[in-house]
Amino acid sequence: MKFELKIFLSIMFIFILSLSIINFVNLYIINQLISDYLDIQSRVYPDFFEKMKVESILEKKEKYATVIFLWEAFLVLGTSFVIYLVMYRYIKKEQRYKSFLQLIILSVSHKFGNSLSSILTNVEILKNKVNSKQLDRIEKVVLDLSKDVKILSDTFKKLEFEDRTYKNVDIKEVILESLKNFEIEEKKVILNIKPIKKYANKTDIDLIIYNILENAFKYSDRYIHIKTVKRYLVIRNDTKENVEGGTGVGLLIVESLCNLNQIRFCKKVRKKTFTIFLDFS
């Protein structure tokens, strides 16, 4: 069920419940007043009470209750319709902005990718003619930027903007599927994982796990340890000697997606190890 539909149904339920309670209390008080009035009249004016038509009083009460019910139904339906129209226009407007933003970022990423490829080509040509540490540093920076641009582009292509769906995702299955994208034979991959279910967006979980594993395979020297402890996922790897870190775009995306899906993200950097904790509670 879509989020906006849930909100709409919740508002209708609260509205109907509130009016029903008010109507019930109102009719209960009217019944008490009529009962008290008839009781007093029967004792004070017994002859007059015999001539009164109690049925006519009750009939008027029923007509009053019917009119109140019809007005409440009209109020609920009319207000709900107006709320639905406002929400629909707001959500459509937000979706257009998000689609436009996605298009801009993908276009800019594509332009950056082409420019960086051109720079790398010219750097390679220069390196064939001149050996220079400056050229090596330029090449390193451009390569890191190219990887970050690719991460951004791939992330925005996969993210769901128009219709985000949530379901129970098996974290173990996502990890095993994501590992197929890496050369696990080149590293010692230690797996000690059990199924963990998390109600979240499947695409977001795929991106979270993929970016964490990509970071681990990129900077690890010999091993990557992946394990689960209760509702926690721990991914730890050793680090290469004299490794230079990137710009951290991948982990920044991971942290943002974790916040979006109510997943606690934590990282610890030690002298020779890098550890990431994900809390799926």
PDB file of C-alpha atoms in Angstrom:
ATOM      1  CA  MET A   1       0.000   0.000   0.000  1.00  0.00           C
ATOM      2  CA  LYS A   2       1.323   3.429  -0.951  1.00  0.00           C
ATOM      3  CA  PHE A   3       2.352   5.829   1.798  1.00  0.00           C
ATOM      4  CA  GLU A   4      -0.073   8.575   0.700  1.00  0.00           C
ATOM      5  CA  LEU A   5      -2.977   6.090   0.684  1.00  0.00           C
ATOM      6  CA  LYS A   6      -2.092   5.002   4.221  1.00  0.00           C
ATOM      7  CA  ILE A   7      -2.117   8.634   5.364  1.00  0.00           C
ATOM      8  CA  PHE A   8      -5.443   9.266   3.632  1.00  0.00           C
ATOM      9  CA  LEU A   9      -7.092   6.178   5.189  1.00  0.00           C
ATOM     10  CA  SER A  10      -5.681   7.051   8.614  1.00  0.00           C
ATOM     11  CA  ILE A  11      -7.143  10.568   8.441  1.00  0.00           C
ATOM     12  CA  MET A  12     -10.541   9.168   7.366  1.00  0.00           C
ATOM     13  CA  PHE A  13     -10.491   6.601  10.190  1.00  0.00           C
ATOM     14  CA  ILE A  14      -9.642   9.213  12.841  1.00  0.00           C
ATOM     15  CA  PHE A  15     -12.268  11.587  11.442  1.00  0.00           C
ATOM     16  CA  ILE A  16     -15.026   8.947  11.397  1.00  0.00           C
ATOM     17  CA  LEU A  17     -14.102   7.614  14.845  1.00  0.00           C
ATOM     18  CA  SER A  18     -14.101  11.109  16.391  1.00  0.00           C
ATOM     19  CA  LEU A  19     -17.467  12.058  14.894  1.00  0.00           C
ATOM     20  CA  SER A  20     -18.960   8.686  15.905  1.00  0.00           C
ATOM     21  CA  ILE A  21     -17.893   9.224  19.512  1.00  0.00           C
ATOM     22  CA  ILE A  22     -19.314  12.757  19.505  1.00  0.00           C
ATOM     23  CA  ASN A  23     -22.575  11.492  17.988  1.00  0.00           C
ATOM     24  CA  PHE A  24     -22.826   8.661  20.506  1.00  0.00           C
ATOM     25  CA  VAL A  25     -22.263  10.989  23.457  1.00  0.00           C
ATOM     26  CA  ASN A  26     -24.749  13.477  22.049  1.00  0.00           C
ATOM     27  CA  LEU A  27     -27.502  10.868  21.599  1.00  0.00           C
ATOM     28  CA  TYR A  28     -26.779   9.372  25.005  1.00  0.00           C
ATOM     29  CA  ILE A  29     -27.252  12.767  26.685  1.00  0.00           C
ATOM     30  CA  ILE A  30     -30.481  13.389  24.705  1.00  0.00           C
ATOM     31  CA  ASN A  31     -31.826   9.981  25.791  1.00  0.00           C
ATOM     32  CA  GLN A  32     -31.052  10.779  29.405  1.00  0.00           C
ATOM     33  CA  LEU A  33     -32.751  14.179  29.148  1.00  0.00           C
ATOM     34  CA  ILE A  34     -35.872  12.699  27.531  1.00  0.00           C
ATOM     35  CA  SER A  35     -35.987   9.919  30.108  1.00  0.00           C
ATOM     36  CA  ASP A  36     -35.649  12.370  33.001  1.00  0.00           C
ATOM     37  CA  TYR A  37     -38.242  14.706  31.487  1.00  0.00           C
ATOM     38  CA  LEU A  38     -40.805  11.934  30.997  1.00  0.00           C
ATOM     39  CA  ASP A  39     -40.196  10.617  34.494  1.00  0.00           C
ATOM     40  CA  ILE A  40     -40.832  14.063  36.026  1.00  0.00           C
ATOM     41  CA  GLN A  41     -43.912  14.677  33.861  1.00  0.00           C
ATOM     42  CA  SER A  42     -45.411  11.313  34.753  1.00  0.00           C
ATOM     43  CA  ARG A  43     -45.179  12.093  38.476  1.00  0.00           C
ATOM     44  CA  VAL A  44     -46.179  15.758  38.428  1.00  0.00           C
ATOM     45  CA  TYR A  45     -48.848  15.613  35.682  1.00  0.00           C
ATOM     46  CA  PRO A  46     -50.102  12.046  35.489  1.00  0.00           C
ATOM     47  CA  ASP A  47     -53.233  12.955  33.507  1.00  0.00           C
ATOM     48  CA  PHE A  48     -51.242  15.047  31.029  1.00  0.00           C
ATOM     49  CA  PHE A  49     -48.647  12.313  30.630  1.00  0.00           C
ATOM     50  CA  GLU A  50     -51.304   9.770  29.630  1.00  0.00           C
ATOM     51  CA  LYS A  51     -52.377  12.027  26.748  1.00  0.00           C
ATOM     52  CA  MET A  52     -48.793  12.584  25.534  1.00  0.00           C
ATOM     53  CA  LYS A  53     -47.614  10.591  22.583  1.00  0.00           C
ATOM     54  CA  VAL A  54     -44.220   9.222  23.654  1.00  0.00           C
ATOM     55  CA  GLU A  55     -43.806   7.696  20.211  1.00  0.00           C
ATOM     56  CA  SER A  56     -43.824  11.142  18.576  1.00  0.00           C
ATOM     57  CA  ILE A  57     -41.016  12.317  20.870  1.00  0.00           C
ATOM     58  CA  LEU A  58     -38.914   9.261  20.041  1.00  0.00           C
ATOM     59  CA  GLU A  59     -39.690   9.695  16.339  1.00  0.00           C
ATOM     60  CA  LYS A  60     -38.387  13.273  16.423  1.00  0.00           C
ATOM     61  CA  LYS A  61     -35.250  12.047  18.161  1.00  0.00           C
ATOM     62  CA  GLU A  62     -34.689   9.485  15.421  1.00  0.00           C
ATOM     63  CA  LYS A  63     -35.159  12.143  12.725  1.00  0.00           C
ATOM     64  CA  TYR A  64     -32.641  14.341  14.530  1.00  0.00           C
ATOM     65  CA  ALA A  65     -30.145  11.445  14.674  1.00  0.00           C
ATOM     66  CA  THR A  66     -30.655  10.745  10.950  1.00  0.00           C
ATOM     67  CA  VAL A  67     -30.043  14.384   9.999  1.00  0.00           C
ATOM     68  CA  ILE A  68     -26.894  14.485  12.147  1.00  0.00           C
ATOM     69  CA  PHE A  69     -25.649  11.251  10.575  1.00  0.00           C
ATOM     70  CA  LEU A  70     -26.199  12.551   7.022  1.00  0.00           C
ATOM     71  CA  TRP A  71     -24.409  15.828   7.743  1.00  0.00           C
ATOM     72  CA  GLU A  72     -21.507  13.938   9.337  1.00  0.00           C
ATOM     73  CA  ALA A  73     -21.258  11.624   6.309  1.00  0.00           C
ATOM     74  CA  PHE A  74     -21.244  14.645   3.983  1.00  0.00           C
ATOM     75  CA  LEU A  75     -18.573  16.334   6.143  1.00  0.00           C
ATOM     76  CA  VAL A  76     -16.355  13.223   6.184  1.00  0.00           C
ATOM     77  CA  LEU A  77     -16.618  12.559   2.450  1.00  0.00           C
ATOM     78  CA  GLY A  78     -16.206  16.208   1.462  1.00  0.00           C
ATOM     79  CA  THR A  79     -13.246  16.836   3.748  1.00  0.00           C
ATOM     80  CA  SER A  80     -11.590  13.545   2.751  1.00  0.00           C
ATOM     81  CA  PHE A  81     -11.966  14.406  -0.931  1.00  0.00           C
ATOM     82  CA  VAL A  82     -10.371  17.830  -0.412  1.00  0.00           C
ATOM     83  CA  ILE A  83      -7.499  16.305   1.614  1.00  0.00           C
ATOM     84  CA  TYR A  84      -6.941  13.686  -1.094  1.00  0.00           C
ATOM     85  CA  LEU A  85      -6.766  16.332  -3.829  1.00  0.00           C
ATOM     86  CA  VAL A  86      -4.297  18.438  -1.834  1.00  0.00           C
ATOM     87  CA  MET A  87      -2.093  15.418  -1.069  1.00  0.00           C
ATOM     88  CA  TYR A  88      -2.261  14.207  -4.673  1.00  0.00           C
ATOM     89  CA  ARG A  89      -1.171  17.578  -6.090  1.00  0.00           C
ATOM     90  CA  TYR A  90       1.594  17.943  -3.503  1.00  0.00           C
ATOM     91  CA  ILE A  91       2.957  14.418  -4.093  1.00  0.00           C
ATOM     92  CA  LYS A  92       2.876  14.805  -7.887  1.00  0.00           C
ATOM     93  CA  LYS A  93       4.707  18.115  -7.608  1.00  0.00           C
ATOM     94  CA  GLU A  94       7.326  16.545  -5.334  1.00  0.00           C
ATOM     95  CA  GLN A  95       7.779  13.619  -7.743  1.00  0.00           C
ATOM     96  CA  ARG A  96       8.347  16.018 -10.654  1.00  0.00           C
ATOM     97  CA  TYR A  97      11.017  17.863  -8.660  1.00  0.00           C
ATOM     98  CA  LYS A  98      12.730  14.593  -7.734  1.00  0.00           C
ATOM     99  CA  SER A  99      12.663  13.331 -11.310  1.00  0.00           C
ATOM    100  CA  PHE A 100      14.084  16.642 -12.517  1.00  0.00           C
ATOM    101  CA  LEU A 101      16.815  16.497  -9.849  1.00  0.00           C
ATOM    102  CA  GLN A 102      17.665  12.929 -10.836  1.00  0.00           C
ATOM    103  CA  LEU A 103      17.893  13.933 -14.491  1.00  0.00           C
ATOM    104  CA  ILE A 104      20.195  16.879 -13.689  1.00  0.00           C
ATOM    105  CA  ILE A 105      22.529  14.771 -11.536  1.00  0.00           C
ATOM    106  CA  LEU A 106      22.713  11.992 -14.125  1.00  0.00           C
ATOM    107  CA  SER A 107      23.450  14.539 -16.861  1.00  0.00           C
ATOM    108  CA  VAL A 108      26.158  16.225 -14.805  1.00  0.00           C
ATOM    109  CA  SER A 109      27.647  12.838 -13.866  1.00  0.00           C
ATOM    110  CA  HIS A 110      27.753  11.864 -17.536  1.00  0.00           C
ATOM    111  CA  LYS A 111      29.512  15.128 -18.450  1.00  0.00           C
ATOM    112  CA  PHE A 112      31.993  14.676 -15.605  1.00  0.00           C
ATOM    113  CA  GLY A 113      32.645  11.083 -16.664  1.00  0.00           C
ATOM    114  CA  ASN A 114      33.401  12.111 -20.239  1.00  0.00           C
ATOM    115  CA  SER A 115      35.668  14.958 -19.102  1.00  0.00           C
ATOM    116  CA  LEU A 116      37.577  12.743 -16.673  1.00  0.00           C
ATOM    117  CA  SER A 117      38.038  10.067 -19.349  1.00  0.00           C
ATOM    118  CA  SER A 118      39.520  12.702 -21.648  1.00  0.00           C
ATOM    119  CA  ILE A 119      41.861  13.898 -18.877  1.00  0.00           C
ATOM    120  CA  LEU A 120      42.998  10.327 -18.168  1.00  0.00           C
ATOM    121  CA  THR A 121      43.718   9.741 -21.842  1.00  0.00           C
ATOM    122  CA  ASN A 122      45.881  12.865 -22.045  1.00  0.00           C
ATOM    123  CA  VAL A 123      47.675  11.967 -18.802  1.00  0.00           C
ATOM    124  CA  GLU A 124      48.515   8.541 -20.227  1.00  0.00           C
ATOM    125  CA  ILE A 125      49.919  10.188 -23.369  1.00  0.00           C
ATOM    126  CA  LEU A 126      52.033  12.547 -21.253  1.00  0.00           C
ATOM    127  CA  LYS A 127      53.297   9.679 -19.063  1.00  0.00           C
ATOM    128  CA  ASN A 128      54.582   7.882 -22.137  1.00  0.00           C
ATOM    129  CA  LYS A 129      56.720  10.920 -22.937  1.00  0.00           C
ATOM    130  CA  VAL A 130      57.635  12.189 -19.464  1.00  0.00           C
ATOM    131  CA  ASN A 131      58.102  10.366 -16.180  1.00  0.00           C
ATOM    132  CA  SER A 132      56.777  12.619 -13.452  1.00  0.00           C
ATOM    133  CA  LYS A 133      55.447  12.128  -9.905  1.00  0.00           C
ATOM    134  CA  GLN A 134      53.100  15.044 -10.482  1.00  0.00           C
ATOM    135  CA  LEU A 135      51.476  13.188 -13.366  1.00  0.00           C
ATOM    136  CA  ASP A 136      51.110  10.100 -11.179  1.00  0.00           C
ATOM    137  CA  ARG A 137      49.338  12.162  -8.507  1.00  0.00           C
ATOM    138  CA  ILE A 138      47.060  13.758 -11.108  1.00  0.00           C
ATOM    139  CA  GLU A 139      46.214  10.317 -12.454  1.00  0.00           C
ATOM    140  CA  LYS A 140      45.436   9.056  -8.924  1.00  0.00           C
ATOM    141  CA  VAL A 141      43.107  11.994  -8.220  1.00  0.00           C
ATOM    142  CA  VAL A 142      41.319  11.648 -11.559  1.00  0.00           C
ATOM    143  CA  LEU A 143      40.859   7.890 -11.064  1.00  0.00           C
ATOM    144  CA  ASP A 144      39.336   8.454  -7.598  1.00  0.00           C
ATOM    145  CA  LEU A 145      37.006  11.104  -9.009  1.00  0.00           C
ATOM    146  CA  SER A 146      35.980   8.787 -11.849  1.00  0.00           C
ATOM    147  CA  LYS A 147      35.077   6.059  -9.354  1.00  0.00           C
ATOM    148  CA  ASP A 148      33.038   8.479  -7.233  1.00  0.00           C
ATOM    149  CA  VAL A 149      31.202   9.810 -10.277  1.00  0.00           C
ATOM    150  CA  LYS A 150      30.394   6.224 -11.289  1.00  0.00           C
ATOM    151  CA  ILE A 151      29.108   5.469  -7.773  1.00  0.00           C
ATOM    152  CA  LEU A 152      26.858   8.546  -7.863  1.00  0.00           C
ATOM    153  CA  SER A 153      25.576   7.756 -11.337  1.00  0.00           C
ATOM    154  CA  ASP A 154      24.857   4.093 -10.537  1.00  0.00           C
ATOM    155  CA  THR A 155      23.159   5.047  -7.268  1.00  0.00           C
ATOM    156  CA  PHE A 156      20.807   7.569  -8.884  1.00  0.00           C
ATOM    157  CA  LYS A 157      19.951   5.146 -11.668  1.00  0.00           C
ATOM    158  CA  LYS A 158      18.883   2.487  -9.181  1.00  0.00           C
ATOM    159  CA  LEU A 159      17.143   4.655  -6.583  1.00  0.00           C
ATOM    160  CA  GLU A 160      13.352   4.617  -6.615  1.00  0.00           C
ATOM    161  CA  PHE A 161      11.921   8.139  -6.626  1.00  0.00           C
ATOM    162  CA  GLU A 162       8.440   7.738  -8.053  1.00  0.00           C
ATOM    163  CA  ASP A 163       7.107   4.775  -6.074  1.00  0.00           C
ATOM    164  CA  ARG A 164       9.165   3.572  -3.135  1.00  0.00           C
ATOM    165  CA  THR A 165       8.059   0.128  -1.997  1.00  0.00           C
ATOM    166  CA  TYR A 166       8.917  -1.449   1.339  1.00  0.00           C
ATOM    167  CA  LYS A 167       8.947  -5.109   2.294  1.00  0.00           C
ATOM    168  CA  ASN A 168      10.775  -7.612   4.498  1.00  0.00           C
ATOM    169  CA  VAL A 169      14.276  -7.990   3.039  1.00  0.00           C
ATOM    170  CA  ASP A 170      16.563 -10.909   3.894  1.00  0.00           C
ATOM    171  CA  ILE A 171      19.990  -9.342   4.544  1.00  0.00           C
ATOM    172  CA  LYS A 172      21.795 -12.666   4.128  1.00  0.00           C
ATOM    173  CA  GLU A 173      20.396 -13.130   0.604  1.00  0.00           C
ATOM    174  CA  VAL A 174      21.411  -9.570  -0.323  1.00  0.00           C
ATOM    175  CA  ILE A 175      24.982 -10.173   0.881  1.00  0.00           C
ATOM    176  CA  LEU A 176      25.354 -13.443  -1.017  1.00  0.00           C
ATOM    177  CA  GLU A 177      23.935 -11.879  -4.177  1.00  0.00           C
ATOM    178  CA  SER A 178      26.161  -8.811  -3.877  1.00  0.00           C
ATOM    179  CA  LEU A 179      29.316 -10.915  -3.404  1.00  0.00           C
ATOM    180  CA  LYS A 180      28.840 -12.271  -6.936  1.00  0.00           C
ATOM    181  CA  ASN A 181      29.955  -8.862  -8.251  1.00  0.00           C
ATOM    182  CA  PHE A 182      33.439  -9.165  -6.730  1.00  0.00           C
ATOM    183  CA  GLU A 183      36.479 -11.371  -7.262  1.00  0.00           C
ATOM    184  CA  ILE A 184      36.263 -13.147  -3.908  1.00  0.00           C
ATOM    185  CA  GLU A 185      39.082 -15.534  -4.856  1.00  0.00           C
ATOM    186  CA  GLU A 186      41.602 -12.688  -4.603  1.00  0.00           C
ATOM    187  CA  LYS A 187      40.794 -12.091  -0.909  1.00  0.00           C
ATOM    188  CA  LYS A 188      40.153 -14.321   2.060  1.00  0.00           C
ATOM    189  CA  VAL A 189      36.417 -13.813   2.598  1.00  0.00           C
ATOM    190  CA  ILE A 190      35.185 -15.152   5.948  1.00  0.00           C
ATOM    191  CA  LEU A 191      31.409 -15.596   6.103  1.00  0.00           C
ATOM    192  CA  ASN A 192      29.535 -16.171   9.346  1.00  0.00           C
ATOM    193  CA  ILE A 193      26.062 -14.876   8.586  1.00  0.00           C
ATOM    194  CA  LYS A 194      22.521 -15.849   9.538  1.00  0.00           C
ATOM    195  CA  PRO A 195      19.225 -14.575   8.062  1.00  0.00           C
ATOM    196  CA  ILE A 196      18.142 -11.127   9.277  1.00  0.00           C
ATOM    197  CA  LYS A 197      14.814  -9.663   8.187  1.00  0.00           C
ATOM    198  CA  LYS A 198      14.448  -5.901   7.814  1.00  0.00           C
ATOM    199  CA  TYR A 199      11.369  -4.020   6.616  1.00  0.00           C
ATOM    200  CA  ALA A 200      12.933  -1.596   4.151  1.00  0.00           C
ATOM    201  CA  ASN A 201      13.312  -0.625   0.514  1.00  0.00           C
ATOM    202  CA  LYS A 202      15.006  -3.506  -1.343  1.00  0.00           C
ATOM    203  CA  THR A 203      16.912  -1.233  -3.750  1.00  0.00           C
ATOM    204  CA  ASP A 204      18.299   0.807  -0.854  1.00  0.00           C
ATOM    205  CA  ILE A 205      19.489  -2.335   0.950  1.00  0.00           C
ATOM    206  CA  ASP A 206      21.171  -3.588  -2.240  1.00  0.00           C
ATOM    207  CA  LEU A 207      23.019  -0.274  -2.616  1.00  0.00           C
ATOM    208  CA  ILE A 208      24.028  -0.202   1.063  1.00  0.00           C
ATOM    209  CA  ILE A 209      25.515  -3.702   1.021  1.00  0.00           C
ATOM    210  CA  TYR A 210      27.142  -3.266  -2.403  1.00  0.00           C
ATOM    211  CA  ASN A 211      28.884   0.014  -1.502  1.00  0.00           C
ATOM    212  CA  ILE A 212      30.157  -1.373   1.820  1.00  0.00           C
ATOM    213  CA  LEU A 213      31.544  -4.499   0.153  1.00  0.00           C
ATOM    214  CA  GLU A 214      33.063  -2.469  -2.674  1.00  0.00           C
ATOM    215  CA  ASN A 215      34.843  -0.296  -0.115  1.00  0.00           C
ATOM    216  CA  ALA A 216      36.060  -3.401   1.748  1.00  0.00           C
ATOM    217  CA  PHE A 217      37.391  -5.134  -1.385  1.00  0.00           C
ATOM    218  CA  LYS A 218      39.018  -1.912  -2.580  1.00  0.00           C
ATOM    219  CA  TYR A 219      41.028  -1.158   0.570  1.00  0.00           C
ATOM    220  CA  SER A 220      41.538  -4.591   2.163  1.00  0.00           C
ATOM    221  CA  ASP A 221      44.920  -6.270   1.983  1.00  0.00           C
ATOM    222  CA  ARG A 222      44.306  -9.927   2.789  1.00  0.00           C
ATOM    223  CA  TYR A 223      40.912 -10.630   4.368  1.00  0.00           C
ATOM    224  CA  ILE A 224      37.282  -9.485   4.701  1.00  0.00           C
ATOM    225  CA  HIS A 225      35.205 -10.782   7.597  1.00  0.00           C
ATOM    226  CA  ILE A 226      31.396 -10.623   7.303  1.00  0.00           C
ATOM    227  CA  LYS A 227      29.311 -11.787  10.248  1.00  0.00           C
ATOM    228  CA  THR A 228      25.939 -11.301  11.921  1.00  0.00           C
ATOM    229  CA  VAL A 229      25.351 -10.992  15.660  1.00  0.00           C
ATOM    230  CA  LYS A 230      21.656 -11.046  16.579  1.00  0.00           C
ATOM    231  CA  ARG A 231      20.253  -8.041  14.642  1.00  0.00           C
ATOM    232  CA  TYR A 232      23.687  -6.625  13.756  1.00  0.00           C
ATOM    233  CA  LEU A 233      25.765  -6.942  10.607  1.00  0.00           C
ATOM    234  CA  VAL A 234      29.529  -6.482  11.026  1.00  0.00           C
ATOM    235  CA  ILE A 235      31.880  -6.120   8.051  1.00  0.00           C
ATOM    236  CA  ARG A 236      35.565  -5.863   8.969  1.00  0.00           C
ATOM    237  CA  ASN A 237      38.639  -5.833   6.771  1.00  0.00           C
ATOM    238  CA  ASP A 238      42.342  -5.231   7.194  1.00  0.00           C
ATOM    239  CA  THR A 239      43.890  -2.272   5.386  1.00  0.00           C
ATOM    240  CA  LYS A 240      46.755  -2.017   2.954  1.00  0.00           C
ATOM    241  CA  GLU A 241      50.016  -0.394   3.932  1.00  0.00           C
ATOM    242  CA  ASN A 242      50.227   3.318   3.050  1.00  0.00           C
ATOM    243  CA  VAL A 243      46.775   3.259   1.501  1.00  0.00           C
ATOM    244  CA  GLU A 244      45.268   6.591   0.502  1.00  0.00           C
ATOM    245  CA  GLY A 245      41.554   6.862   1.107  1.00  0.00           C
ATOM    246  CA  GLY A 246      39.121   8.173  -1.469  1.00  0.00           C
ATOM    247  CA  THR A 247      36.636  10.989  -1.064  1.00  0.00           C
ATOM    248  CA  GLY A 248      34.235   8.806   0.938  1.00  0.00           C
ATOM    249  CA  VAL A 249      31.251   9.318  -1.385  1.00  0.00           C
ATOM    250  CA  GLY A 250      30.289   5.629  -1.219  1.00  0.00           C
ATOM    251  CA  LEU A 251      30.075   5.553   2.582  1.00  0.00           C
ATOM    252  CA  LEU A 252      28.287   8.906   2.617  1.00  0.00           C
ATOM    253  CA  ILE A 253      25.606   7.385   0.367  1.00  0.00           C
ATOM    254  CA  VAL A 254      25.472   4.332   2.636  1.00  0.00           C
ATOM    255  CA  GLU A 255      24.934   6.476   5.741  1.00  0.00           C
ATOM    256  CA  SER A 256      22.175   8.507   4.048  1.00  0.00           C
ATOM    257  CA  LEU A 257      20.350   5.390   2.834  1.00  0.00           C
ATOM    258  CA  CYS A 258      20.634   3.843   6.298  1.00  0.00           C
ATOM    259  CA  ASN A 259      18.994   6.909   7.852  1.00  0.00           C
ATOM    260  CA  LEU A 260      16.231   6.723   5.244  1.00  0.00           C
ATOM    261  CA  ASN A 261      15.453   3.090   6.214  1.00  0.00           C
ATOM    262  CA  GLN A 262      15.885   3.451  10.011  1.00  0.00           C
ATOM    263  CA  ILE A 263      19.153   1.477  10.076  1.00  0.00           C
ATOM    264  CA  ARG A 264      21.862   2.537  12.533  1.00  0.00           C
ATOM    265  CA  PHE A 265      25.235   2.989  10.830  1.00  0.00           C
ATOM    266  CA  CYS A 266      28.566   3.092  12.623  1.00  0.00           C
ATOM    267  CA  LYS A 267      32.190   2.800  11.482  1.00  0.00           C
ATOM    268  CA  LYS A 268      35.409   2.296  13.416  1.00  0.00           C
ATOM    269  CA  VAL A 269      38.884   2.906  12.048  1.00  0.00           C
ATOM    270  CA  ARG A 270      41.867   1.399  13.790  1.00  0.00           C
ATOM    271  CA  LYS A 271      45.507   1.161  12.822  1.00  0.00           C
ATOM    272  CA  LYS A 272      45.173  -1.953  10.672  1.00  0.00           C
ATOM    273  CA  THR A 273      41.399  -2.634  10.483  1.00  0.00           C
ATOM    274  CA  PHE A 274      38.285  -0.900   9.234  1.00  0.00           C
ATOM    275  CA  THR A 275      34.914  -2.020  10.651  1.00  0.00           C
ATOM    276  CA  ILE A 276      31.330  -1.122   9.761  1.00  0.00           C
ATOM    277  CA  PHE A 277      28.350  -1.929  11.988  1.00  0.00           C
ATOM    278  CA  LEU A 278      24.735  -1.975  10.769  1.00  0.00           C
ATOM    279  CA  ASP A 279      21.928  -2.273  13.321  1.00  0.00           C
ATOM    280  CA  PHE A 280      18.730  -3.675  11.758  1.00  0.00           C
ATOM    281  CA  SER A 281      16.681  -3.576  14.973  1.00  0.00           C
TER     282      SER A 281
END
